[in-house]
Amino acid sequence: MRITVDTEACTGHALCLANAPDVFVLDDLGYNVTPAGEVAPELEEQARRGALSCPEMAITIEE
Amino acid sequence: MTPVDGSPARDRSPVVEFDVYQHDSMAGSNAAWAAVREECPVMWSPRNGGHWTIAGYEDVAAVFRDWETFSSERTDPERSSVSIGAANIPLLIPEEIDPPRWKPLRRILAELLSPNAVERLRPRVEHWVTHTIDQFIERGEAELAHDLSVPVPSLVTMEWLGWPAEEAAGAASVFHDMAKFQHGTPEYAAGAARFQWLMEQVSKELVARRESPRDDALTAIALYEVDGEQLPQEVAEAIVFMTIGGGVDTTTALTSAALVHLGTHPEDRQRLIDDPSLIDSATEEFLRFYPPARTHARTVTTDVEFAGCPMHAGDRVLVSEISANRDESAFPDPDTFDIDRFPNRHISFGVGIHRCPGSHLARLEFKTSIREVLRRLPDFVLDQDAVVEYPNWSVIGGWGSIPVTFTPGPRS
Ligand code: HEM
Ligand code: SF4
């Protein structure tokens, strides 16, 4: 699984972090700065929940 | 109709006589919005100065996100640009500012209210919730709006700002006291007088912080620099005012909503008592089901067709968070309160650039308050006939009175 964050669309709700604390990295202001990349298999479920929780739909998942 | 200046005719349609200020109860407001979604989710209403009305989830989100077409910038000094029909409201910063000026003004609050900054406030939030419940826990009865959902956000916000402690509770409750009473009543007039006083205090406190800085948010705002210059006094005042006016009674309303809900839905209360970890998904559902900020407004900047409707530069637009949150195309079974609902991408904190920077603090205050109520007065009984709602549900929804009785407990 691969995740990409659209940093233009992210407005810092931080719900991705609440749902996937081991996947997403936020900067000091609470905006998502996770680099695009592969997700470890054991974190895939977290990553999916994180992406689904984002009100800006800023996170894309490719399975 | 004849075209003006070669532009398309001002054939604003469809036209519906919809008056959002007639929404004088939660049930009435919800029913009115359900009818709008069903019959005409984008329409022109001639009432309240005339405005487009946007009711569906996707359209509401699209308007919030497209700040270039749907501006938040103040156009009339006397009237709010971000709520329909509201006169004599001081300018809200950063809410009524568009980019590029918006960005540095937003940044100071994003820093002061970031997830990490709010995490550092956790012990203070816990302190104030405990302190507030201690004041009534031995009595076995309380009015939970007055005794809990009003004081907690007031005390937390004012301490964070650095307000003199003795005045904190009275200062921040001004907005609740105005929302609770009808315009024209003596109680409302008393609230309005205190509002003037609060504005003067904000001004004084900021001047004082410039002279003798402290470790608080007032100082951070007073000394914040954009392009090497401190903010003009009136801009700093408007930012502080927005955190009190935008942050306190909204959090109060959310807490009140949950208390009334838990007082009338024993099965939801029991689930939260049995499994406190459900509070996270429950919080999003309380937000979706009972959005404290029910509507916002924007101004069209350029002639545009939106959802098939001809919109013109200068037209006002009413966007409905409550209606978006109940749209069945976005939320299966939207009129059912579902503690486990996921995903739950409600609009209650807005979306797009202006989305609420206070959301992290609001969630912390709310979760702490509800957790402690369920721990310390889990058997509270709501006197349902004596519950009082705010008299108007057009812009903010909330409760004036939430009387309960419970088994008395010890102070902690
Ligand atoms: C449950 C509580 C709250 C709710 C429902 C709420 C709701 C909202 C909404 C819907 C917006 C977007 C308005 C728009 O797009 O025009 C907003 C913006 C804002 N809120 Fe909140 N809010 C809450 C708590 C707070 C708190 C605790 C604070 C500060 C301490 C705060 C400060 C602000 C500010 C400064 C803005 C404007 C942001 C900008 O323009 O960039 N809010 N809020
Ligand atoms: S939930 Fe979405 S908008 Fe919020 S921080 Fe995460 S990516 Fe950004």
Coordinates of C-alpha atoms and ligand atoms in Angstrom, one line a residue:
Chain A
M1 CA 0.0 0.0 0.0
R2 CA 1.2 3.5 -0.9
I3 CA 0.0 6.8 0.6
T4 CA 0.2 10.3 -0.8
V5 CA -0.8 13.5 1.0
D6 CA -2.0 16.5 -1.0
T7 CA -0.4 19.2 1.2
E8 CA -2.3 21.9 -0.7
A9 CA -5.6 20.3 0.3
C10 CA -4.7 19.6 3.9
T11 CA -6.0 22.3 6.3
G12 CA -4.8 20.7 9.6
H13 CA -7.8 19.0 11.1
A14 CA -5.4 16.4 12.5
L15 CA -8.0 13.6 12.4
C16 CA -5.6 11.5 10.3
L17 CA -3.2 11.6 13.2
A18 CA -6.0 10.7 15.7
N19 CA -6.9 7.7 13.6
A20 CA -3.4 6.6 12.4
P21 CA -0.8 7.9 14.9
D22 CA 1.8 5.5 13.6
V23 CA 1.4 6.5 10.0
F24 CA 1.1 10.2 9.7
V25 CA 3.5 13.0 10.7
L26 CA 2.2 16.5 11.4
D27 CA 4.2 19.7 11.5
D28 CA 4.2 22.1 14.4
L29 CA 1.0 23.8 13.2
G30 CA -0.8 20.5 12.7
Y31 CA -0.5 20.2 9.0
N32 CA 0.3 16.8 7.4
V33 CA 3.8 16.5 6.2
T34 CA 4.0 12.7 5.7
P35 CA 6.3 11.9 2.8
A36 CA 4.7 9.8 0.0
G37 CA 5.6 6.2 0.4
E38 CA 4.9 2.6 1.2
V39 CA 3.0 1.6 4.3
A40 CA 4.2 -1.3 6.4
P41 CA 1.6 -4.2 6.2
E42 CA 0.8 -4.0 9.9
L43 CA -0.1 -0.3 9.6
E44 CA -2.4 -0.6 6.5
E45 CA -5.6 -0.7 8.5
Q46 CA -4.6 2.4 10.4
A47 CA -3.6 4.2 7.2
R48 CA -7.0 3.4 5.7
R49 CA -8.8 4.8 8.7
G50 CA -6.6 7.9 8.7
A51 CA -7.4 8.6 5.1
L52 CA -11.1 8.0 5.5
S53 CA -11.3 10.4 8.4
C54 CA -9.8 13.3 6.6
P55 CA -12.6 15.9 6.0
E56 CA -10.5 17.5 3.1
M57 CA -10.0 14.1 1.4
A58 CA -6.3 15.1 1.2
I59 CA -4.9 11.5 1.6
T60 CA -4.8 9.1 -1.3
I61 CA -4.3 5.4 -0.9
E62 CA -3.2 3.0 -3.6
E63 CA -3.6 -0.6 -2.6
Chain B
M1 CA -35.8 40.0 -17.8
T2 CA -33.3 42.2 -19.7
P3 CA -29.6 41.4 -19.5
V4 CA -27.6 44.0 -17.6
D5 CA -24.3 45.1 -19.1
G6 CA -24.3 42.2 -21.5
S7 CA -24.3 39.8 -18.5
P8 CA -27.0 37.1 -18.3
A9 CA -30.3 38.2 -16.9
R10 CA -30.5 38.3 -13.1
D11 CA -32.8 35.3 -13.3
R12 CA -32.0 34.1 -9.9
S13 CA -33.9 30.9 -9.7
P14 CA -35.3 28.9 -8.2
V15 CA -36.7 31.3 -5.7
V16 CA -38.1 30.1 -2.3
E17 CA -39.4 32.3 0.6
F18 CA -37.0 30.8 3.1
D19 CA -36.3 32.7 6.3
V20 CA -33.5 31.1 8.3
Y21 CA -34.3 33.5 11.2
Q22 CA -37.7 31.8 11.7
H23 CA -35.8 28.8 13.0
D24 CA -36.8 29.1 16.7
S25 CA -36.2 25.5 17.9
M26 CA -33.8 22.7 17.1
A27 CA -36.5 20.4 15.8
G28 CA -38.1 23.2 13.7
S29 CA -34.7 24.1 12.2
N30 CA -33.8 20.5 11.4
A31 CA -37.2 19.9 9.8
A32 CA -36.9 23.2 7.7
W33 CA -33.4 22.2 6.5
A34 CA -34.6 18.6 5.6
A35 CA -37.4 20.2 3.5
V36 CA -34.9 22.5 1.7
R37 CA -32.6 19.5 1.0
E38 CA -35.5 17.5 -0.4
E39 CA -37.1 20.2 -2.5
C40 CA -34.4 22.7 -3.5
P41 CA -30.9 22.2 -2.2
V42 CA -29.6 25.3 -4.0
M43 CA -32.0 28.2 -4.2
W44 CA -32.4 32.0 -3.9
S45 CA -34.2 33.3 -0.9
P46 CA -35.4 37.0 -1.0
R47 CA -35.5 37.1 2.8
N48 CA -32.8 38.6 5.1
G49 CA -31.4 40.8 2.4
G50 CA -31.6 38.1 -0.3
H51 CA -29.2 35.2 -0.5
W52 CA -28.4 31.9 -2.1
T53 CA -29.1 28.9 0.2
I54 CA -26.8 25.9 -0.1
A55 CA -28.0 22.7 1.7
G56 CA -26.2 19.6 0.3
Y57 CA -22.9 18.2 1.6
E58 CA -20.9 18.4 -1.5
D59 CA -22.1 21.9 -2.4
V60 CA -21.5 23.3 1.1
A61 CA -18.0 21.8 1.2
A62 CA -17.3 23.2 -2.3
V63 CA -18.4 26.8 -1.2
F64 CA -16.3 26.6 1.9
R65 CA -13.2 25.4 -0.1
D66 CA -13.5 27.9 -3.0
W67 CA -12.5 31.0 -1.0
E68 CA -11.7 32.8 -4.3
T69 CA -15.2 32.6 -5.6
F70 CA -16.9 32.7 -2.2
S71 CA -15.2 35.3 -0.2
S72 CA -15.2 35.8 3.6
E73 CA -13.9 39.4 3.4
R74 CA -16.1 42.0 5.2
T75 CA -17.9 44.2 2.6
D76 CA -20.3 46.2 4.9
P77 CA -18.7 47.7 8.0
E78 CA -22.0 47.2 9.9
R79 CA -22.8 43.6 8.9
S80 CA -21.0 40.3 9.3
S81 CA -19.9 38.8 6.1
V82 CA -19.8 35.3 7.5
S83 CA -23.3 35.1 8.9
I84 CA -26.5 36.1 7.1
G85 CA -28.3 39.1 8.5
A86 CA -26.2 39.7 11.6
A87 CA -25.7 43.4 12.2
N88 CA -23.4 45.3 14.5
I89 CA -21.0 42.4 14.9
P90 CA -17.3 43.5 15.3
L91 CA -15.0 42.3 12.5
L92 CA -13.8 38.8 13.1
I93 CA -10.1 38.2 12.3
P94 CA -9.0 35.9 10.7
E95 CA -12.5 34.7 9.6
E96 CA -13.4 37.8 7.6
I97 CA -10.1 38.2 5.8
D98 CA -9.2 36.5 2.5
P99 CA -5.7 35.4 1.4
P100 CA -3.1 36.8 1.1
R101 CA -3.7 38.9 4.2
W102 CA -5.4 35.9 5.9
K103 CA -2.3 33.7 6.1
P104 CA -0.1 35.5 8.7
L105 CA -3.2 36.4 10.8
R106 CA -4.3 32.7 10.8
R107 CA -0.8 31.6 11.6
I108 CA -0.6 33.1 15.1
L109 CA -3.7 31.2 16.2
A110 CA -2.6 28.0 14.4
E111 CA 0.6 28.2 16.5
L112 CA -1.2 28.9 19.8
L113 CA -3.9 26.3 19.2
S114 CA -1.9 23.5 17.4
P115 CA -2.4 19.9 18.4
N116 CA 0.9 20.0 20.4
A117 CA 0.1 23.4 22.1
V118 CA -3.3 22.0 23.1
E119 CA -1.8 18.9 24.5
R120 CA 0.3 21.1 26.8
L121 CA -3.0 22.6 28.1
R122 CA -4.4 19.2 29.0
P123 CA -3.6 19.5 32.8
R124 CA -5.3 22.9 32.9
V125 CA -8.4 21.6 31.1
E126 CA -8.6 18.7 33.6
H127 CA -8.1 21.1 36.5
W128 CA -11.0 23.4 35.4
V129 CA -13.4 20.5 34.7
T130 CA -12.7 19.0 38.1
H131 CA -12.9 22.4 39.8
T132 CA -16.2 23.2 38.1
I133 CA -17.8 19.8 39.0
D134 CA -16.5 20.2 42.6
Q135 CA -18.7 23.3 42.9
F136 CA -22.0 21.3 42.6
I137 CA -21.2 17.6 43.1
E138 CA -22.2 17.6 46.8
R139 CA -25.5 19.3 46.1
G140 CA -27.1 16.4 44.1
E141 CA -28.6 18.9 41.7
A142 CA -27.3 21.3 39.1
E143 CA -28.2 23.3 36.1
L144 CA -25.6 21.9 33.8
A145 CA -25.5 24.8 31.3
H146 CA -24.9 27.4 34.0
D147 CA -22.8 25.1 36.2
L148 CA -20.7 23.2 33.7
S149 CA -20.9 23.8 29.9
V150 CA -20.7 27.6 30.3
P151 CA -17.9 27.9 32.9
V152 CA -15.5 25.2 31.5
P153 CA -14.8 26.7 28.1
S154 CA -14.9 30.2 29.7
L155 CA -12.3 29.4 32.3
V156 CA -10.0 27.4 30.0
T157 CA -10.1 30.0 27.2
M158 CA -9.6 33.0 29.5
E159 CA -6.7 31.4 31.4
W160 CA -5.1 30.5 28.1
L161 CA -5.4 34.1 27.0
G162 CA -4.0 35.3 30.4
W163 CA -7.1 37.0 31.7
P164 CA -7.3 38.1 35.3
A165 CA -8.7 35.0 37.0
E166 CA -11.4 36.7 39.1
E167 CA -13.0 38.1 35.9
A168 CA -12.6 35.1 33.7
A169 CA -16.0 33.4 34.2
G170 CA -18.1 36.5 33.9
A171 CA -16.2 37.8 30.9
A172 CA -16.5 34.8 28.6
S173 CA -20.2 34.0 29.5
V174 CA -21.3 37.2 27.7
F175 CA -21.9 35.4 24.5
H176 CA -24.0 32.7 26.1
D177 CA -26.1 35.2 27.9
M178 CA -26.8 37.0 24.7
A179 CA -27.6 33.8 22.8
K180 CA -29.9 32.6 25.6
F181 CA -32.3 35.6 25.5
Q182 CA -34.4 37.1 22.7
H183 CA -33.4 40.4 21.3
G184 CA -35.3 43.2 22.9
T185 CA -35.5 41.6 26.4
P186 CA -33.8 43.3 29.4
E187 CA -31.6 40.3 29.9
Y188 CA -30.3 40.6 26.4
A189 CA -29.7 44.3 26.9
A190 CA -27.7 43.5 30.0
G191 CA -25.6 41.0 28.0
A192 CA -25.0 43.6 25.3
A193 CA -23.7 46.1 28.0
R194 CA -21.3 43.5 29.3
F195 CA -20.2 42.9 25.7
Q196 CA -19.1 46.5 25.4
W197 CA -17.2 46.2 28.7
L198 CA -15.5 43.0 27.4
M199 CA -14.3 44.8 24.3
E200 CA -12.8 47.6 26.4
Q201 CA -11.1 45.0 28.6
V202 CA -9.6 43.2 25.6
S203 CA -8.1 46.5 24.4
K204 CA -6.7 47.3 27.9
E205 CA -5.2 43.9 28.4
L206 CA -3.4 44.0 25.0
V207 CA -1.9 47.4 25.8
A208 CA -0.7 46.1 29.2
R209 CA 1.0 43.1 27.6
R210 CA 2.9 45.3 25.2
E211 CA 4.3 47.1 28.2
S212 CA 4.9 44.1 30.4
P213 CA 4.9 40.8 28.5
R214 CA 3.9 37.6 30.2
D215 CA 3.8 33.9 29.2
D216 CA 0.3 33.9 27.8
A217 CA -1.7 34.0 24.5
L218 CA -2.5 37.7 24.9
T219 CA 1.2 38.5 25.0
A220 CA 1.9 36.3 22.0
I221 CA -0.8 38.1 20.0
A222 CA 0.2 41.6 21.3
L223 CA 3.8 41.0 20.2
Y224 CA 3.2 39.0 17.1
E225 CA 4.9 40.5 14.0
V226 CA 4.0 40.4 10.4
D227 CA 6.7 41.6 8.1
G228 CA 8.7 42.9 11.0
E229 CA 5.8 45.0 12.5
Q230 CA 3.5 44.4 15.4
L231 CA -0.2 44.0 14.5
P232 CA -2.2 47.2 14.7
Q233 CA -4.1 47.4 18.0
E234 CA -7.5 46.9 16.4
V235 CA -6.3 43.8 14.5
A236 CA -4.9 42.3 17.7
E237 CA -8.2 43.1 19.4
A238 CA -10.2 41.4 16.7
I239 CA -8.1 38.3 16.9
V240 CA -8.6 38.0 20.7
F241 CA -12.3 38.9 20.4
M242 CA -12.7 36.0 17.8
T243 CA -11.2 33.4 20.2
I244 CA -13.7 34.5 22.9
G245 CA -16.7 35.1 20.6
G246 CA -16.0 32.1 18.3
G247 CA -14.5 29.6 20.8
V248 CA -16.4 29.8 24.0
D249 CA -20.2 29.6 23.4
T250 CA -19.7 27.1 20.6
T251 CA -17.9 24.7 22.9
T252 CA -20.6 25.4 25.5
A253 CA -23.3 24.5 23.0
L254 CA -21.6 21.2 22.0
T255 CA -21.2 20.2 25.7
S256 CA -24.8 21.1 26.4
A257 CA -26.0 19.1 23.4
A258 CA -24.2 16.0 24.6
L259 CA -25.6 16.4 28.2
V260 CA -29.2 16.7 26.9
H261 CA -28.6 13.8 24.5
L262 CA -27.2 11.6 27.3
G263 CA -30.0 12.6 29.5
T264 CA -32.6 11.4 27.0
H265 CA -30.7 8.4 25.5
P266 CA -29.9 6.0 28.4
E267 CA -28.5 3.4 26.0
D268 CA -25.9 5.8 24.5
R269 CA -25.0 6.9 28.0
Q270 CA -24.5 3.3 29.2
R271 CA -22.3 2.5 26.3
L272 CA -20.0 5.4 27.0
I273 CA -19.9 4.5 30.7
D274 CA -19.0 0.9 29.9
D275 CA -16.4 1.8 27.3
P276 CA -14.9 5.3 27.7
S277 CA -12.8 4.7 24.6
L278 CA -15.9 5.3 22.5
I279 CA -15.7 9.0 23.3
D280 CA -13.6 9.7 20.2
S281 CA -16.1 8.5 17.6
A282 CA -19.0 9.7 19.9
T283 CA -17.5 13.2 19.8
E284 CA -17.5 13.4 16.0
E285 CA -21.1 12.2 16.1
F286 CA -22.1 14.8 18.6
L287 CA -20.5 17.4 16.4
R288 CA -22.2 16.0 13.3
F289 CA -25.7 15.7 14.9
Y290 CA -25.6 18.9 16.9
P291 CA -23.4 21.4 15.1
P292 CA -23.0 24.5 17.4
A293 CA -22.4 26.7 14.3
R294 CA -25.4 25.9 12.2
T295 CA -24.8 28.2 9.2
H296 CA -22.2 30.5 7.8
A297 CA -22.2 33.0 4.9
R298 CA -20.0 34.1 2.0
T299 CA -20.1 36.7 -0.8
V300 CA -19.8 35.8 -4.5
T301 CA -16.8 37.6 -6.0
T302 CA -17.5 37.0 -9.7
D303 CA -20.4 35.9 -11.9
V304 CA -20.4 32.2 -11.8
E305 CA -22.7 29.2 -12.4
F306 CA -22.9 27.0 -9.4
A307 CA -24.9 23.8 -9.3
G308 CA -26.8 25.1 -12.3
C309 CA -27.7 28.4 -10.7
P310 CA -26.6 31.8 -12.1
M311 CA -24.7 33.6 -9.3
H312 CA -23.6 37.2 -9.5
A313 CA -20.7 39.1 -8.0
G314 CA -21.9 40.6 -4.7
D315 CA -24.6 37.9 -4.1
R316 CA -24.7 36.6 -0.6
V317 CA -24.6 32.9 0.0
L318 CA -25.8 31.0 3.1
V319 CA -24.1 27.6 3.7
S320 CA -25.6 25.2 6.2
E321 CA -23.4 23.0 8.3
I322 CA -26.5 21.4 9.9
S323 CA -28.0 20.5 6.5
A324 CA -24.7 19.2 5.1
N325 CA -24.3 17.0 8.2
R326 CA -27.7 15.5 7.6
D327 CA -27.3 14.9 3.9
E328 CA -28.0 11.2 3.2
S329 CA -25.7 11.2 0.2
A330 CA -22.8 11.8 2.6
F331 CA -24.0 10.0 5.8
P332 CA -26.0 6.8 5.7
D333 CA -29.1 7.0 7.9
P334 CA -28.3 10.6 8.7
D335 CA -31.0 11.2 11.3
T336 CA -29.8 8.3 13.4
F337 CA -27.3 9.2 16.1
D338 CA -24.7 6.4 15.8
I339 CA -21.8 6.5 18.4
D340 CA -19.7 4.2 16.2
R341 CA -20.2 6.2 13.0
F342 CA -17.1 6.0 10.8
P343 CA -16.1 7.7 8.6
N344 CA -17.7 10.9 9.8
R345 CA -16.4 13.8 7.8
H346 CA -18.9 16.3 9.2
I347 CA -18.6 20.0 8.4
S348 CA -19.1 21.3 12.0
F349 CA -15.7 22.9 12.2
G350 CA -15.9 24.0 8.5
V351 CA -13.6 22.9 5.8
G352 CA -11.2 24.7 3.6
I353 CA -8.7 27.4 4.7
H354 CA -10.9 28.9 7.4
R355 CA -11.7 25.6 9.1
C356 CA -11.6 26.0 12.8
P357 CA -8.2 26.3 14.4
G358 CA -9.7 25.9 17.8
S359 CA -11.0 22.4 17.0
H360 CA -8.2 20.7 18.9
L361 CA -8.9 22.7 22.1
A362 CA -12.7 22.4 21.7
R363 CA -12.4 18.6 21.4
L364 CA -10.2 18.4 24.5
E365 CA -12.5 20.5 26.6
F366 CA -15.6 18.6 25.4
K367 CA -14.1 15.1 25.9
T368 CA -12.8 15.9 29.4
S369 CA -16.1 17.4 30.5
I370 CA -18.2 14.5 29.3
R371 CA -15.8 11.9 30.6
E372 CA -15.9 13.5 34.1
V373 CA -19.7 13.9 34.1
L374 CA -20.0 10.2 33.3
R375 CA -17.5 9.3 36.0
R376 CA -18.7 11.6 38.8
L377 CA -22.5 11.9 38.2
P378 CA -23.2 8.8 36.0
D379 CA -26.8 8.5 37.2
F380 CA -27.9 12.1 36.5
V381 CA -31.6 12.5 35.7
L382 CA -32.6 15.2 33.3
D383 CA -35.7 17.2 34.1
Q384 CA -36.8 17.0 30.5
D385 CA -39.8 19.4 30.9
A386 CA -37.5 22.1 32.3
V387 CA -34.9 22.0 29.5
V388 CA -34.7 25.3 27.7
E389 CA -33.2 25.8 24.2
Y390 CA -31.8 29.0 22.8
P391 CA -34.6 31.0 21.2
N392 CA -33.1 31.1 17.8
W393 CA -31.3 28.3 15.8
S394 CA -30.4 30.2 12.6
V395 CA -26.6 30.7 13.3
I396 CA -25.8 29.1 16.7
G397 CA -27.8 26.4 18.4
G398 CA -27.6 25.7 22.1
W399 CA -29.3 25.4 25.5
G400 CA -30.2 28.0 28.1
S401 CA -31.0 25.5 30.9
I402 CA -30.3 21.8 31.6
P403 CA -31.6 21.0 35.1
V404 CA -30.5 17.6 36.6
T405 CA -30.5 15.7 39.8
F406 CA -28.0 13.0 40.8
T407 CA -26.6 11.0 43.7
P408 CA -24.4 13.5 45.5
G409 CA -20.6 12.8 45.6
P410 CA -17.5 14.1 47.3
R411 CA -15.4 17.0 46.1
S412 CA -12.0 15.8 44.8
Ligands
HEM1 C1 -17.2 23.1 19.3 C2 -16.6 24.3 19.2 C3 -16.4 25.1 17.9 C4 -17.1 25.0 16.8 C5 -18.3 24.2 16.4 C6 -16.4 25.9 15.9 C7 -16.8 26.1 14.5 C8 -16.1 26.9 13.6 C9 -16.3 26.9 12.2 C10 -17.5 26.2 11.5 C11 -15.4 27.8 11.6 C12 -15.3 28.1 10.2 C13 -16.0 29.4 9.9 C14 -15.9 29.9 8.5 O1 -15.5 29.1 7.6 O2 -16.4 31.0 8.2 C15 -14.6 28.2 12.7 C16 -13.6 29.1 12.5 C17 -12.8 29.6 13.6 N1 -12.9 29.2 14.9 FE1 -14.0 27.8 15.7 N2 -15.4 26.5 16.5 C18 -15.3 26.0 17.8 C19 -14.4 26.3 18.8 C20 -13.4 27.2 18.6 C21 -12.4 27.5 19.6 C22 -12.2 26.8 21.0 C23 -11.6 28.6 19.1 C24 -10.4 29.3 19.7 C25 -10.0 29.2 21.0 C26 -12.1 28.9 17.8 C27 -11.6 29.8 17.0 C28 -11.9 30.0 15.6 C29 -11.3 30.9 14.7 C30 -10.2 31.9 15.1 C31 -11.8 30.7 13.4 C32 -11.5 31.4 12.1 C33 -10.4 30.7 11.4 C34 -10.0 31.3 10.1 O3 -10.7 32.2 9.6 O4 -9.0 30.9 9.5 N3 -13.2 28.0 17.5 N4 -15.0 27.7 13.9
SF4_2 S1 -7.0 15.0 8.5 FE1 -6.6 15.7 6.4 S2 -6.7 17.9 6.6 FE2 -6.4 17.1 8.6 S3 -4.2 17.1 9.0 FE3 -4.8 15.1 8.2 S4 -4.4 15.3 6.1 FE4 -4.5 17.3 6.8

